[in-house]
XYZ file of C-alpha atoms in Angstrom:
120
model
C 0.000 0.000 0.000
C 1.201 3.323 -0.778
C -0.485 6.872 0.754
C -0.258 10.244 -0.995
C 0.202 13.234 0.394
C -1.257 16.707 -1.121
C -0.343 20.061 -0.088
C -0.097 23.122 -1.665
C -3.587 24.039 -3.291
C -5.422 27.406 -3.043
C -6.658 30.623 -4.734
C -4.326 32.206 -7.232
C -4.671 35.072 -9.410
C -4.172 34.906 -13.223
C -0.925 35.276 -14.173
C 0.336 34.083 -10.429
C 2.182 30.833 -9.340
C 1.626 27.547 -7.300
C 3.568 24.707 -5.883
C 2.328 21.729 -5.276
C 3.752 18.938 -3.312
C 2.736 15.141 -2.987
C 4.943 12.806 -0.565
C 4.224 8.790 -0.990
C 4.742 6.837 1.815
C 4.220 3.311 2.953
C 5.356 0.252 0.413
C 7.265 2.643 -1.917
C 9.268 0.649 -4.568
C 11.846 2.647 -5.876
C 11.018 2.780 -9.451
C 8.172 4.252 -10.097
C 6.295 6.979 -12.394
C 4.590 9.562 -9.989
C 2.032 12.674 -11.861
C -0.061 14.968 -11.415
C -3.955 14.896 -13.036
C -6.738 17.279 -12.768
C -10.579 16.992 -13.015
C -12.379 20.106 -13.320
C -16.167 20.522 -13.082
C -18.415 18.724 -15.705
C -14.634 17.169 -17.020
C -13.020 13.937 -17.179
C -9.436 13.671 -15.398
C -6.684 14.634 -17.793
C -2.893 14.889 -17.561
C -1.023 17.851 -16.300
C 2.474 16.075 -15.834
C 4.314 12.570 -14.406
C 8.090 12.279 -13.817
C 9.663 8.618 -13.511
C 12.365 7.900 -10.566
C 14.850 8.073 -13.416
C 13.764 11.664 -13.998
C 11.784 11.328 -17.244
C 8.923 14.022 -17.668
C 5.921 14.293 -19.574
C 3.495 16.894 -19.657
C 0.460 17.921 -21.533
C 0.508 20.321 -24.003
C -1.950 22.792 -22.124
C 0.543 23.458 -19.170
C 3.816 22.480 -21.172
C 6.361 25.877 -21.053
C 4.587 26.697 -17.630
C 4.847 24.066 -15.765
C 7.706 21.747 -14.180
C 7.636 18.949 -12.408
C 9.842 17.545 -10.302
C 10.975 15.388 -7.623
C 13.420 14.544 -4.684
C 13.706 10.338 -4.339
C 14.965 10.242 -1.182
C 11.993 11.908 0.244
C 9.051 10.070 -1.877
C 7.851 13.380 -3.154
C 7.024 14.777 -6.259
C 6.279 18.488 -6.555
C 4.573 20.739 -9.262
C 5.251 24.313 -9.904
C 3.248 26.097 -11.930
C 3.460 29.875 -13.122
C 1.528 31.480 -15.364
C -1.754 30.119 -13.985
C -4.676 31.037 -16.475
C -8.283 30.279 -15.134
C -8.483 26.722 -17.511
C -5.963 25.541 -15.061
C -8.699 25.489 -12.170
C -9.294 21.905 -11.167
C -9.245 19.394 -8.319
C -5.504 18.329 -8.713
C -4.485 14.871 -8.073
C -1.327 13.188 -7.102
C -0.616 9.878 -8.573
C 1.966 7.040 -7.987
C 2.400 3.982 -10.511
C 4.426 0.877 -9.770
C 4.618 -0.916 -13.003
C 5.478 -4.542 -11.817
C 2.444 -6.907 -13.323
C 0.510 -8.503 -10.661
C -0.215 -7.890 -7.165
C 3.488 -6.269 -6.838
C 2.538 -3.507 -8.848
C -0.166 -0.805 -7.972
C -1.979 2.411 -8.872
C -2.644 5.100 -6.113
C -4.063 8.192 -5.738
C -4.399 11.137 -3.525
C -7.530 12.892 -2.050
C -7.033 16.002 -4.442
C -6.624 19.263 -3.716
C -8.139 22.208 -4.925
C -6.652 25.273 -7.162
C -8.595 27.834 -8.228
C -7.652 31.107 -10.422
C -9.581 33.641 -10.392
C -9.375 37.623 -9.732
């Protein structure tokens, strides 16, 4: 089993900046692919970023150039930084950690979700 951590959700103006933070703890494997999704209102979840313990980074196109992800191993956290923050980019944002070995070894795990919202 493997709990997530969220922190770092609130109110933003446009054009202002977040960090967000997600530690995992519990049965952490070492390699592993850890994201961040959102799910706004009336939407489905979608993609914002995920970073692999090697470092690897993906991110959608609507955030990509003001967004970066990152994250420090040794502590089981992944963070998000985002700048630039445009009112599309409100959404319940979800932390997400993948271990990718088949069967019961692997797993899929999410956070509770925190809120941003932008808006003057």
């Amino acid at each position: 089993q493997v709990q997530l951590v969220e922190s770092g959700g609130g109110l933003v103006q446009p054009g202002g900046s977040l960090k967000l933070s997600c530690a995992a703890s519990g049965s952490v494997f070492s390699i592993n692919t850890m994201g961040w999704y959102r799910q706004a209102p009336g939407k489905q979840r979608e993609l914002v970023a995920t970073i692999t313990s090697g470092g690897r980074t993906n991110y959608a196109d609507s955030v990509k150039g003001r967004s970066t992800i990152s994250r420090d191993n040794a502590k089981n956290t992944v963070y998000l930084q985002m700048n630039s923050l445009k009112p599309e980019d409100t959404a319940v944002y979800y932390c997400n950690f993948e271990d990718f070995r088949l069967g019961s070894s692997g797993g899929d795990y999410w956070g509770q979700g925190t809120q941003v919202t932008v808006s003057s």
